[in-house]
Tab-separated table of N, CA and C in Angstrom:
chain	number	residue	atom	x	y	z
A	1	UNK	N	-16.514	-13.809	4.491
A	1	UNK	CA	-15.734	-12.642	4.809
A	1	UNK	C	-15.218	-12.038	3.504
A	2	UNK	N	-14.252	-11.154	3.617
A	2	UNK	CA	-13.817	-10.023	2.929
A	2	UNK	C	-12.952	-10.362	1.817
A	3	UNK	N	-12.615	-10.587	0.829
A	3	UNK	CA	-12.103	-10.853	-0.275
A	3	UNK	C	-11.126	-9.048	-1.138
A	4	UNK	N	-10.198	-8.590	-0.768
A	4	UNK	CA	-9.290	-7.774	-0.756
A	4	UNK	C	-8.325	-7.559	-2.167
A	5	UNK	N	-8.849	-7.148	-2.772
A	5	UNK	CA	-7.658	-7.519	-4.571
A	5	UNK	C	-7.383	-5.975	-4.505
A	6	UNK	N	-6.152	-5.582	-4.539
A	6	UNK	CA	-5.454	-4.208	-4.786
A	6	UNK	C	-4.251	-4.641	-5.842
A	7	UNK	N	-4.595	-3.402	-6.725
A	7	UNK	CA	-3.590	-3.578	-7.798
A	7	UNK	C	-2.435	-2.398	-7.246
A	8	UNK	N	-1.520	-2.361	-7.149
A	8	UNK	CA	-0.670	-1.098	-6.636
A	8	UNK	C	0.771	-0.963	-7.479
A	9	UNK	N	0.313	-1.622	-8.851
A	9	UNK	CA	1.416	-1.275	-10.303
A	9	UNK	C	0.912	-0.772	-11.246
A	10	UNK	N	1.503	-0.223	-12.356
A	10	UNK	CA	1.033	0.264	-13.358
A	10	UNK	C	1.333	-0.185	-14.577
A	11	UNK	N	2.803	-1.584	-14.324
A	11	UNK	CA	3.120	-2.039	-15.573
A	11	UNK	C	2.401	-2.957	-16.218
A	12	UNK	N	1.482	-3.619	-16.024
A	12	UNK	CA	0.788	-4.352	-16.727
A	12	UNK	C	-0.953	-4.311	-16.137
A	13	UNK	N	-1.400	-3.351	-17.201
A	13	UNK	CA	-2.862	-3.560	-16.976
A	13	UNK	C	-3.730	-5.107	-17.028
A	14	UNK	N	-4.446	-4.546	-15.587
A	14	UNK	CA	-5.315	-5.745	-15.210
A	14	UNK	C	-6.477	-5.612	-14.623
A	15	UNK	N	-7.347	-6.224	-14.935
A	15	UNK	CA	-8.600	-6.307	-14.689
A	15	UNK	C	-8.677	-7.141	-13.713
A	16	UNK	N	-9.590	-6.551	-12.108
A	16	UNK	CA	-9.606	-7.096	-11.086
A	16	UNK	C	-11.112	-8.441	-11.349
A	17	UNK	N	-12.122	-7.969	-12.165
A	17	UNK	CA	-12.470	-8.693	-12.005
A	17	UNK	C	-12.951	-10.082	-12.231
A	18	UNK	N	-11.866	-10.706	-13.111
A	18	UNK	CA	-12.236	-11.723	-13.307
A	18	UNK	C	-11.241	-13.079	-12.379
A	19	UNK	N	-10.048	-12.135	-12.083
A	19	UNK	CA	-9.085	-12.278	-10.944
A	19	UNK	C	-9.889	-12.734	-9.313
A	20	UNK	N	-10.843	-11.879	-9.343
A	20	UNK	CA	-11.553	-11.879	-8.172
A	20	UNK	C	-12.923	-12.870	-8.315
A	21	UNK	N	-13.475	-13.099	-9.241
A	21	UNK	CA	-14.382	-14.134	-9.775
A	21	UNK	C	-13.772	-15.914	-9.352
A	22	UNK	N	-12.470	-15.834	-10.356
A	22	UNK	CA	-11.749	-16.924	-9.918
A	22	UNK	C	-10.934	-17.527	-8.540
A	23	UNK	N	-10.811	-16.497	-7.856
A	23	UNK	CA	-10.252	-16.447	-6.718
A	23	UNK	C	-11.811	-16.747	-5.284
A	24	UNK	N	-12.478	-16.048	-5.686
A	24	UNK	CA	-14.146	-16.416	-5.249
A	24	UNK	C	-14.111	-18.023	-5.163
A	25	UNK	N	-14.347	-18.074	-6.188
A	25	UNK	CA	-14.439	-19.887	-6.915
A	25	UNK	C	-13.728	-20.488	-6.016
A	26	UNK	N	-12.320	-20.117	-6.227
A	26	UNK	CA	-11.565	-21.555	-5.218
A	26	UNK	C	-11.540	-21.345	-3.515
A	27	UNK	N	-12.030	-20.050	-3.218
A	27	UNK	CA	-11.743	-20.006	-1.954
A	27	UNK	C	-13.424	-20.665	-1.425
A	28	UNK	N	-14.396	-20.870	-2.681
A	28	UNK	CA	-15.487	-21.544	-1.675
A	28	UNK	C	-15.234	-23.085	-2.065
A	29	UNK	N	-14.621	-23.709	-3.550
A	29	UNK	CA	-13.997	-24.848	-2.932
A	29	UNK	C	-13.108	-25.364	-1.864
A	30	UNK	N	-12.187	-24.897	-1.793
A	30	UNK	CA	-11.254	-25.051	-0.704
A	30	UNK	C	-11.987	-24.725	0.924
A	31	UNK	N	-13.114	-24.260	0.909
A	31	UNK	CA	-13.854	-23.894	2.271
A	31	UNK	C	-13.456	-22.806	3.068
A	32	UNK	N	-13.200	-21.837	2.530
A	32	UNK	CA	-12.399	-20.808	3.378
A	32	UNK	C	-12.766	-19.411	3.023
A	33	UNK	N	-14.017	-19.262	2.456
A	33	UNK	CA	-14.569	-18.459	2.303
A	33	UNK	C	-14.959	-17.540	3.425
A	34	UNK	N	-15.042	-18.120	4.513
A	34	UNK	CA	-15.462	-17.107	5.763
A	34	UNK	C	-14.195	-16.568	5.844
A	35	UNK	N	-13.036	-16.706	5.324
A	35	UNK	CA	-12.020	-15.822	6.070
A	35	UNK	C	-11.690	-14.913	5.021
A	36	UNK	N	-11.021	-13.961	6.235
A	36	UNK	CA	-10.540	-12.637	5.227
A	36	UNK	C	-9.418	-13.144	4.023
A	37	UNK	N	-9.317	-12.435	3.235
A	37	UNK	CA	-7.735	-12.606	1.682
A	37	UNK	C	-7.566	-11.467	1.252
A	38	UNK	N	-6.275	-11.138	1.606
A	38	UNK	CA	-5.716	-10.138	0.482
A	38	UNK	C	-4.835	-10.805	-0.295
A	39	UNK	N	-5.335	-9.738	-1.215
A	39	UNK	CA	-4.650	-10.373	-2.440
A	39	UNK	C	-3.892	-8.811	-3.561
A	40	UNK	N	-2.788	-8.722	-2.861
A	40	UNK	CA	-2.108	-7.643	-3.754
A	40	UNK	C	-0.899	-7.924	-4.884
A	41	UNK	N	-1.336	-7.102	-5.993
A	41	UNK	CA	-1.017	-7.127	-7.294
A	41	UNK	C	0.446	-5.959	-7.344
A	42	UNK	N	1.465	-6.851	-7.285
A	42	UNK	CA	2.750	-5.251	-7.199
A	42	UNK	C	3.454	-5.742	-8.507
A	43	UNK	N	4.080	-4.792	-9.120
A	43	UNK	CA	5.675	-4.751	-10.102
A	43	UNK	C	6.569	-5.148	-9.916
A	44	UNK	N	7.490	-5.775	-10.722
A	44	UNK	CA	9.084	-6.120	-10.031
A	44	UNK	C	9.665	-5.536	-9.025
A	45	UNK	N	9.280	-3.973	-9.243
A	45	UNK	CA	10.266	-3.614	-8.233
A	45	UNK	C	9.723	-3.706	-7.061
A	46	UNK	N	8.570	-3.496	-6.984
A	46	UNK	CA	8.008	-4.056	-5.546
A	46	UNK	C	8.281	-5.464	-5.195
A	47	UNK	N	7.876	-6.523	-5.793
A	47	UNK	CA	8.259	-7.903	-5.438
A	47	UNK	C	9.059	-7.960	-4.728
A	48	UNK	N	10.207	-7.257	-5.779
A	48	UNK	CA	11.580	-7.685	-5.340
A	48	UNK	C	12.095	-7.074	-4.228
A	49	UNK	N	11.494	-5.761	-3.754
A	49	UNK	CA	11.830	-5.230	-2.229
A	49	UNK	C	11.443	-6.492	-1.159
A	50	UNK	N	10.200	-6.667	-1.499
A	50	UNK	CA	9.522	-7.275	-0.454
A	50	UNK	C	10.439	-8.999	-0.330
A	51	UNK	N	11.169	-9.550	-1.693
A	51	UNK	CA	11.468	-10.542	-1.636
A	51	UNK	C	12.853	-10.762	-0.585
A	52	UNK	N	13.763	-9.298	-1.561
A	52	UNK	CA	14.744	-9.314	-0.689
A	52	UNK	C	14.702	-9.073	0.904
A	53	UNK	N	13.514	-8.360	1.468
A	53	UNK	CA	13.610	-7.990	2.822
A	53	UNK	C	13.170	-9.442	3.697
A	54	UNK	N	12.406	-10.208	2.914
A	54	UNK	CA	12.036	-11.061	3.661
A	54	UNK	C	12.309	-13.024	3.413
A	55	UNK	N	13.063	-12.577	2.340
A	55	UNK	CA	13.549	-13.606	1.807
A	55	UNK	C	15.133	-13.798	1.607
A	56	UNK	N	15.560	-12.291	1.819
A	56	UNK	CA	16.791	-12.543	1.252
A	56	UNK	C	17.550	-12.582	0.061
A	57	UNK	N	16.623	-12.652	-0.628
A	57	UNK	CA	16.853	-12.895	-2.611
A	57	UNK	C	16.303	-11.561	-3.053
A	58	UNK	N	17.230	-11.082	-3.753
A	58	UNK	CA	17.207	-9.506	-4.298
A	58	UNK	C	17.126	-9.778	-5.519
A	59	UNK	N	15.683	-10.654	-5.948
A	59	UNK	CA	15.076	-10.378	-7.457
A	59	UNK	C	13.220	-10.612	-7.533
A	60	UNK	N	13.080	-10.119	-8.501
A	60	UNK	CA	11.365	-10.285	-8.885
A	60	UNK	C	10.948	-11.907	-8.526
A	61	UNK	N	9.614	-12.176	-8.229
A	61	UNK	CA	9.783	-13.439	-8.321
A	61	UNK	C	7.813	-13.410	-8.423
A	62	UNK	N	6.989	-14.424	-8.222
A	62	UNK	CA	5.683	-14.224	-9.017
A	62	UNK	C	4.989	-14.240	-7.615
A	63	UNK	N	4.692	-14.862	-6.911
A	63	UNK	CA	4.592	-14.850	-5.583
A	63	UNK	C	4.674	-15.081	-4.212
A	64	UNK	N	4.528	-13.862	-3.160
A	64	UNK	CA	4.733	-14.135	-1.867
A	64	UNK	C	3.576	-14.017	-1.362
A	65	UNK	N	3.483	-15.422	-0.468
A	65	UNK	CA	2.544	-15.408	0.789
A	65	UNK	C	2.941	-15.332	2.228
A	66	UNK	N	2.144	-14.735	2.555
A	66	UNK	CA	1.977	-13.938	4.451
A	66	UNK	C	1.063	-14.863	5.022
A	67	UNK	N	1.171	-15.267	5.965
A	67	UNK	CA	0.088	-16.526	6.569
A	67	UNK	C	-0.139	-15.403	7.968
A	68	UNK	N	-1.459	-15.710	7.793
A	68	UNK	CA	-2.077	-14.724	9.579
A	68	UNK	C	-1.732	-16.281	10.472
A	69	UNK	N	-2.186	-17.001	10.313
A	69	UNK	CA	-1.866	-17.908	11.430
A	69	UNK	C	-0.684	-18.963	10.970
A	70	UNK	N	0.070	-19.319	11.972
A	70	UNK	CA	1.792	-20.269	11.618
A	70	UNK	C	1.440	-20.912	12.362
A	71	UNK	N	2.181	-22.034	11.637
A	71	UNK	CA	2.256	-23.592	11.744
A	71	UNK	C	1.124	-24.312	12.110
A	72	UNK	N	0.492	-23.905	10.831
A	72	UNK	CA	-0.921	-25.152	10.236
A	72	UNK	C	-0.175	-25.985	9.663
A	73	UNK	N	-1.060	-27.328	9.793
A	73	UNK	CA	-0.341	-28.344	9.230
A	73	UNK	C	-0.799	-28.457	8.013
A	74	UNK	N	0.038	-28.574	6.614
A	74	UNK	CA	-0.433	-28.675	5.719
A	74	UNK	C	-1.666	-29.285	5.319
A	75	UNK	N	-2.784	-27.658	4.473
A	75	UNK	CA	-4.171	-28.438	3.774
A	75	UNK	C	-4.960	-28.114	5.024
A	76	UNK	N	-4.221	-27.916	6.225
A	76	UNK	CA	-5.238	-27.682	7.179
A	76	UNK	C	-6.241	-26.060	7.749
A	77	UNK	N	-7.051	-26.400	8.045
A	77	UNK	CA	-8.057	-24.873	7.846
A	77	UNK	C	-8.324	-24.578	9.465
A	78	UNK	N	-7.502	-23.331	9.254
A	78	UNK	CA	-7.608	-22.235	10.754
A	78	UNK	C	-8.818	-22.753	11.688
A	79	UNK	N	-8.632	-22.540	12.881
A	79	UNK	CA	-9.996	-22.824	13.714
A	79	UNK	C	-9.689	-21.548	14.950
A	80	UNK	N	-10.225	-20.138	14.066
A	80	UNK	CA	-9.883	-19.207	15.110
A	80	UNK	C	-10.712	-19.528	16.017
A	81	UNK	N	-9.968	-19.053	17.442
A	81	UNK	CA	-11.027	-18.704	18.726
A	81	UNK	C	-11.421	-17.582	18.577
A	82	UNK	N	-11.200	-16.326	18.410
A	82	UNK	CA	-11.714	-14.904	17.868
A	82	UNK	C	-12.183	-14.593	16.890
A	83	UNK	N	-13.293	-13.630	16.406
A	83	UNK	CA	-13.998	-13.792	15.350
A	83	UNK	C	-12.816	-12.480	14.326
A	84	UNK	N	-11.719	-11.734	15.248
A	84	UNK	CA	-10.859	-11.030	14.364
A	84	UNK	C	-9.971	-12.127	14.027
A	85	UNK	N	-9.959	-13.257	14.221
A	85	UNK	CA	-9.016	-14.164	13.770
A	85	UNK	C	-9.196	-15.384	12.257
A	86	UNK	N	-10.820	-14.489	11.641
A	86	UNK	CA	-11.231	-14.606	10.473
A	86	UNK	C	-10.324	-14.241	9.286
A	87	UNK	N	-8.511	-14.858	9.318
A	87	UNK	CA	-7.986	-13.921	8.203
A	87	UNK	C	-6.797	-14.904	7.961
A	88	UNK	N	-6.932	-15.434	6.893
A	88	UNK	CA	-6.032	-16.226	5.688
A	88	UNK	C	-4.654	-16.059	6.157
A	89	UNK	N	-4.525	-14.542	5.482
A	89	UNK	CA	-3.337	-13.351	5.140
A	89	UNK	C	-3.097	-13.052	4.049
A	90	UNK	N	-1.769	-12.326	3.588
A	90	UNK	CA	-1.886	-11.836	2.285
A	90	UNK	C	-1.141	-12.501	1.249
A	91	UNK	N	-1.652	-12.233	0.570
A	91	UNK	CA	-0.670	-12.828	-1.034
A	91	UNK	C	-0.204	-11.779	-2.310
A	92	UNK	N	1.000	-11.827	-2.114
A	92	UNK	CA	1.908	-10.690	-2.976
A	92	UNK	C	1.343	-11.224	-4.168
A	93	UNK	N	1.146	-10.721	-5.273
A	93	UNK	CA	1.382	-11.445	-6.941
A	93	UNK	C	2.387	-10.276	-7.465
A	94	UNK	N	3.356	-10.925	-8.054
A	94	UNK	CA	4.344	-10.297	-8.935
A	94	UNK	C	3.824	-10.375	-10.687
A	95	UNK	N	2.759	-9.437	-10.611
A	95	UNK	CA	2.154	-9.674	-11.806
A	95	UNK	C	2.867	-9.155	-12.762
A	96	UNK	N	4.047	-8.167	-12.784
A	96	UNK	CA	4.690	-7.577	-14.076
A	96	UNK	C	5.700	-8.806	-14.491
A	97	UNK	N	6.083	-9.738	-13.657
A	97	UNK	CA	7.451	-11.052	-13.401
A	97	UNK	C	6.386	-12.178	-14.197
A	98	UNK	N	4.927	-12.548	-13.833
A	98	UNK	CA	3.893	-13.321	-13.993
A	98	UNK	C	3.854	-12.907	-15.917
A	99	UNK	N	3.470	-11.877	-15.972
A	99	UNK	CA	3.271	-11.305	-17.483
A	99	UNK	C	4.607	-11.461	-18.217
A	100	UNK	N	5.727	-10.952	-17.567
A	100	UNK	CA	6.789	-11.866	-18.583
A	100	UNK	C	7.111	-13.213	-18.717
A	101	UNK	N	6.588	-13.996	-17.876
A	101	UNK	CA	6.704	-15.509	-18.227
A	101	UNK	C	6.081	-16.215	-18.983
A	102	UNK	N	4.636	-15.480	-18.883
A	102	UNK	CA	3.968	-16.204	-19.764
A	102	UNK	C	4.087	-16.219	-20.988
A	103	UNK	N	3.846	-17.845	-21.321
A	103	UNK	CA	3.934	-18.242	-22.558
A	103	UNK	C	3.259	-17.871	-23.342
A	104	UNK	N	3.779	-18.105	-25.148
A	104	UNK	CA	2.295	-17.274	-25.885
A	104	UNK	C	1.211	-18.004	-25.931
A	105	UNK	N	1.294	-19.047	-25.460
A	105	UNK	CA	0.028	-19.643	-25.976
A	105	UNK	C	-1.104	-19.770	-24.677
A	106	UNK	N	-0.482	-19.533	-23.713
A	106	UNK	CA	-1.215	-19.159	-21.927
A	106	UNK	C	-1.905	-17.639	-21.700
A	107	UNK	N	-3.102	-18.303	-21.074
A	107	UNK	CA	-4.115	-17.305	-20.743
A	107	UNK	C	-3.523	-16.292	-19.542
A	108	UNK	N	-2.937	-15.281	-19.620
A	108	UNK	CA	-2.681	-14.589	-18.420
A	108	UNK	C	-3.824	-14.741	-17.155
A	109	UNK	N	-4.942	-14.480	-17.109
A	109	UNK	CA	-5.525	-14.866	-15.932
A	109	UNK	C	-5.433	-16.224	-15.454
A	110	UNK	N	-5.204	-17.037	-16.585
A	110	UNK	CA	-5.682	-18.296	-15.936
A	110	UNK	C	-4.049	-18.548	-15.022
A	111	UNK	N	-2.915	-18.144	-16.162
A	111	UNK	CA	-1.587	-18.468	-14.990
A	111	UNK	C	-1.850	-17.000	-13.678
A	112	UNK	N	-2.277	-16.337	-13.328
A	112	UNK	CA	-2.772	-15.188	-12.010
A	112	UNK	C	-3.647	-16.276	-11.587
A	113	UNK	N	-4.651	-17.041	-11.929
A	113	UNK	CA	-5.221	-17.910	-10.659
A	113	UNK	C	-4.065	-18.925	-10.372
A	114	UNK	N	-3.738	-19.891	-11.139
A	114	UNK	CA	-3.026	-20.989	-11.005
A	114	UNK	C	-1.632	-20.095	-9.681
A	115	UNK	N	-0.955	-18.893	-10.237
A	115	UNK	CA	-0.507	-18.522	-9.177
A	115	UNK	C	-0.858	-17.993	-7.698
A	116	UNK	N	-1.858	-17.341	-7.750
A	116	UNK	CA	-2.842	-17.025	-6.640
A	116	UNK	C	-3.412	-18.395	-5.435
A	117	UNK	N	-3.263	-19.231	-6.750
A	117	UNK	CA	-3.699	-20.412	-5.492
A	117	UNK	C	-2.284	-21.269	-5.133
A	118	UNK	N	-1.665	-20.798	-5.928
A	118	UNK	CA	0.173	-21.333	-5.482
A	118	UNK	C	-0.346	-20.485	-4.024
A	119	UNK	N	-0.269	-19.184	-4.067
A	119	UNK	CA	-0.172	-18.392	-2.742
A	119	UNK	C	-1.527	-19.115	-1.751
A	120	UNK	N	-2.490	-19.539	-2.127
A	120	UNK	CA	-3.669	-19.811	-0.996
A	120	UNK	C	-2.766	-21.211	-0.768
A	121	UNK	N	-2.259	-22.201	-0.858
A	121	UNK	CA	-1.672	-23.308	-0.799
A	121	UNK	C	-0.443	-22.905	0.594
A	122	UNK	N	0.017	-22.008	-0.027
A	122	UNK	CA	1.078	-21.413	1.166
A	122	UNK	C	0.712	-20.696	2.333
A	123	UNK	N	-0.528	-20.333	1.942
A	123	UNK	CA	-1.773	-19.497	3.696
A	123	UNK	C	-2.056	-20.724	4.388
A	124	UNK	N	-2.392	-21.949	3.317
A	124	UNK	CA	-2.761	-23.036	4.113
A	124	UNK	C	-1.969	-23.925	4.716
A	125	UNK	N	-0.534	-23.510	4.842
A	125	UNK	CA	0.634	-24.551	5.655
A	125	UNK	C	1.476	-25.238	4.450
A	126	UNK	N	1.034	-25.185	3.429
A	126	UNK	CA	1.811	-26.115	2.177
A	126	UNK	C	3.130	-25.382	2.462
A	127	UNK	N	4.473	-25.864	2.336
A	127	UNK	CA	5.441	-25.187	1.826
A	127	UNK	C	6.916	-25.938	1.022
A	128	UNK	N	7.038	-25.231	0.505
A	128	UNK	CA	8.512	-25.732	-0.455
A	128	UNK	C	9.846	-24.461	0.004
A	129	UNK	N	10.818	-25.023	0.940
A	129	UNK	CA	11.074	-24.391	1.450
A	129	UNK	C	13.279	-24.400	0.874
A	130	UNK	N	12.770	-25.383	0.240
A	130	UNK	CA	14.254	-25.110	-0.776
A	130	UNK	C	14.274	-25.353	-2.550
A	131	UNK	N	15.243	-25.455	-3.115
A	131	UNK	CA	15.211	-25.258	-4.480
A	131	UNK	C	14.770	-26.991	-4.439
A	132	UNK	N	15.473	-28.082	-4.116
A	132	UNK	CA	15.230	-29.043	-3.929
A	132	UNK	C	13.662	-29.802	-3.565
A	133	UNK	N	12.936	-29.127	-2.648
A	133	UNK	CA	11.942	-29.551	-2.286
A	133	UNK	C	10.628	-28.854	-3.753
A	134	UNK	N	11.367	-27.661	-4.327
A	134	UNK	CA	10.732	-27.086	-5.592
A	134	UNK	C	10.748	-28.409	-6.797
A	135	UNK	N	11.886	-28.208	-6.934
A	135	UNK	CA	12.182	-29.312	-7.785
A	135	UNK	C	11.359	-30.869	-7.727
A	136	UNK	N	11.154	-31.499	-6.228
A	136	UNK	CA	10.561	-32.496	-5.991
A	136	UNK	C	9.542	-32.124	-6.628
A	137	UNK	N	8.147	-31.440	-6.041
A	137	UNK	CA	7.366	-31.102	-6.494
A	137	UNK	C	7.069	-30.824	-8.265
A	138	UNK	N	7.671	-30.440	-9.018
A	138	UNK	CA	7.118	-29.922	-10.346
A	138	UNK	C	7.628	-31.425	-11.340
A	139	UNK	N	8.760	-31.951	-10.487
A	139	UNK	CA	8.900	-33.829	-11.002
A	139	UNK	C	7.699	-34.700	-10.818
A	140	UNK	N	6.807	-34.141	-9.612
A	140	UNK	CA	5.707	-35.252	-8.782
A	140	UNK	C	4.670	-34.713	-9.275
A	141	UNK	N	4.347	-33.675	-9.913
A	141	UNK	CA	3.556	-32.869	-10.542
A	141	UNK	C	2.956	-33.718	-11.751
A	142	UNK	N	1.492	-33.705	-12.305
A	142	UNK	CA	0.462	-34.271	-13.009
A	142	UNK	C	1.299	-33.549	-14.374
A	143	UNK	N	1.230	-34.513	-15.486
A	143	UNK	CA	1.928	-34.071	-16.919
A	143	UNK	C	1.057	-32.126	-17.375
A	144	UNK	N	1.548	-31.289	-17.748
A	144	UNK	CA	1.364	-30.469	-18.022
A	144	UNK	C	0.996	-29.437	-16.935
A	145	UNK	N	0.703	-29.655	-15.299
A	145	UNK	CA	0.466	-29.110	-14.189
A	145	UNK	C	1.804	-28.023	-13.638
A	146	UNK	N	2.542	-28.507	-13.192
A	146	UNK	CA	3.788	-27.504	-12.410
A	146	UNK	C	4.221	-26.738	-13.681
A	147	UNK	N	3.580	-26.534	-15.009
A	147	UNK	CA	4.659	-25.674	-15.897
A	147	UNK	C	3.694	-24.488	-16.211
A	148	UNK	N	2.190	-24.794	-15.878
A	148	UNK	CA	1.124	-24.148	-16.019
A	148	UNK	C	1.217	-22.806	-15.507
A	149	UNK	N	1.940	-22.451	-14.219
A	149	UNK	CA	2.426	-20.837	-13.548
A	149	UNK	C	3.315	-20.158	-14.769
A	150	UNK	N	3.943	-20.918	-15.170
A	150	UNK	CA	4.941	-20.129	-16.182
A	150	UNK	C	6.141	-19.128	-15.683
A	151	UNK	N	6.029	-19.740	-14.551
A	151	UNK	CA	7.220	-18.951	-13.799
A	151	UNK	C	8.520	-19.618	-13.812
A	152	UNK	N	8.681	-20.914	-14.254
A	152	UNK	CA	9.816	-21.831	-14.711
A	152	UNK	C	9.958	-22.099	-12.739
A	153	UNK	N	11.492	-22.451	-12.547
A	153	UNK	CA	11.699	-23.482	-11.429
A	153	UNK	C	11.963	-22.070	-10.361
A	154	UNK	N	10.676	-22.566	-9.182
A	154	UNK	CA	10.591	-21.957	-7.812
A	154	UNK	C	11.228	-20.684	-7.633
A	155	UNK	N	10.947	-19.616	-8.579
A	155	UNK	CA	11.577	-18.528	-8.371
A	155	UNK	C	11.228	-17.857	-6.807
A	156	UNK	N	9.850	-17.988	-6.884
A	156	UNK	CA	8.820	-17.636	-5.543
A	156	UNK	C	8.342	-18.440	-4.925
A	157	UNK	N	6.850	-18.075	-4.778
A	157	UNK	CA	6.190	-19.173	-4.194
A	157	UNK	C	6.562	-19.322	-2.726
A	158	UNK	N	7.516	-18.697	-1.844
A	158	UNK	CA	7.811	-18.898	-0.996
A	158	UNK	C	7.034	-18.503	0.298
A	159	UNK	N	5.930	-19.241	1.537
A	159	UNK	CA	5.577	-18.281	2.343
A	159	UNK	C	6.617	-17.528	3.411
A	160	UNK	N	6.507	-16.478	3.653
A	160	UNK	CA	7.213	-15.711	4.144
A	160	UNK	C	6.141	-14.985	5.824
A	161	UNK	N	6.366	-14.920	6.662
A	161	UNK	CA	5.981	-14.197	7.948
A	161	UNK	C	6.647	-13.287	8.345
A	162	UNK	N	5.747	-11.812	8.331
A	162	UNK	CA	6.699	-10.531	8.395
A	162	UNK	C	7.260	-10.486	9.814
A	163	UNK	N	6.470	-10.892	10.774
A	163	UNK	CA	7.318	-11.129	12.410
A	163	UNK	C	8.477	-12.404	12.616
A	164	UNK	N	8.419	-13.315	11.790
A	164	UNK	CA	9.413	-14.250	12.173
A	164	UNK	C	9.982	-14.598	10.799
A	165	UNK	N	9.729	-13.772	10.231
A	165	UNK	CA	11.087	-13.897	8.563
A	165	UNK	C	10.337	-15.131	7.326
A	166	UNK	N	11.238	-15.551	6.621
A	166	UNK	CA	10.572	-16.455	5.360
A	166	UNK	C	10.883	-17.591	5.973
A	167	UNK	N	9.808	-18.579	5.679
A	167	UNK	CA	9.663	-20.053	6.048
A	167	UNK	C	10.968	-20.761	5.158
């Protein structure tokens, strides 16, 4: 299925396609290639609308995920009965928030995949749903792994459902 990358900022030029190359890649490891992904690219100030409306937190943050189907059990892969039920959902990237974090010595695309699949992790039921459960995670995290986003501690990352609010 359909693979969806919209850039809809202007503060930091980006090239969709190597974004979309890498994002290819993991969605046919992970097996989920038959389903639909969006994948939209907004500015702080967008983030941060979308964070505060659905999160509550009125700041930039690197990304939000939208899950089409709730309460998969983590890691676990959709089994639509409908063939319109071919669809992930979407994934915000706060790429102007993403570009100021990064470090100098980090590949901007490579922290846009490493975050992008933060967001496919959160389509797939994963979630970290307090600062605490953030924190667990980037402690339990492989030496040099949880610092690799460059977004420092759980700013985002949060999945969020526009009909029943943020997880």
């Amino acid at each position: 299925m359909s693979l969806v990358l919209r850039n809809l900022q202007r503060a930091v030029p980006i090239r969709r396609a190597p974004l979309r190359r890498r994002v290819e890649m993991l969605r046919a490891i992970l097996g989920v290639q038959k389903f639909d992904l969006g994948i939209i690219c907004v500015d702080n100030e967008r983030v941060r609308r979308i964070n505060r409306m659905y999160r509550e937190k009125d700041a930039p943050t690197d990304v939000l995920a939208f899950p089409f189907h709730e309460n998969l059990k983590a890691g676990g892969i959709p089994q639509p009965a409908f063939p319109d039920d071919y669809n992930l959902g979407d994934i915000f990237l706060g790429v102007e928030y993403i570009f100021q974090q990064c470090r100098e010595h980090e590949d901007y695309y490579d922290v846009l995949t490493v975050t992008a699949t933060h967001g496919l992790c959160h389509l797939l039921g994963f979630t970290h749903n307090t600062e605490a459960e953030w924190q667990k995670f980037l402690s339990d995290a492989p030496e040099g792994e949880a610092d690799s986003g460059g977004a420092g501690p759980a700013p985002g990352g949060q999945a969020a459902a526009p009909e029943r609010g943020p997880f």
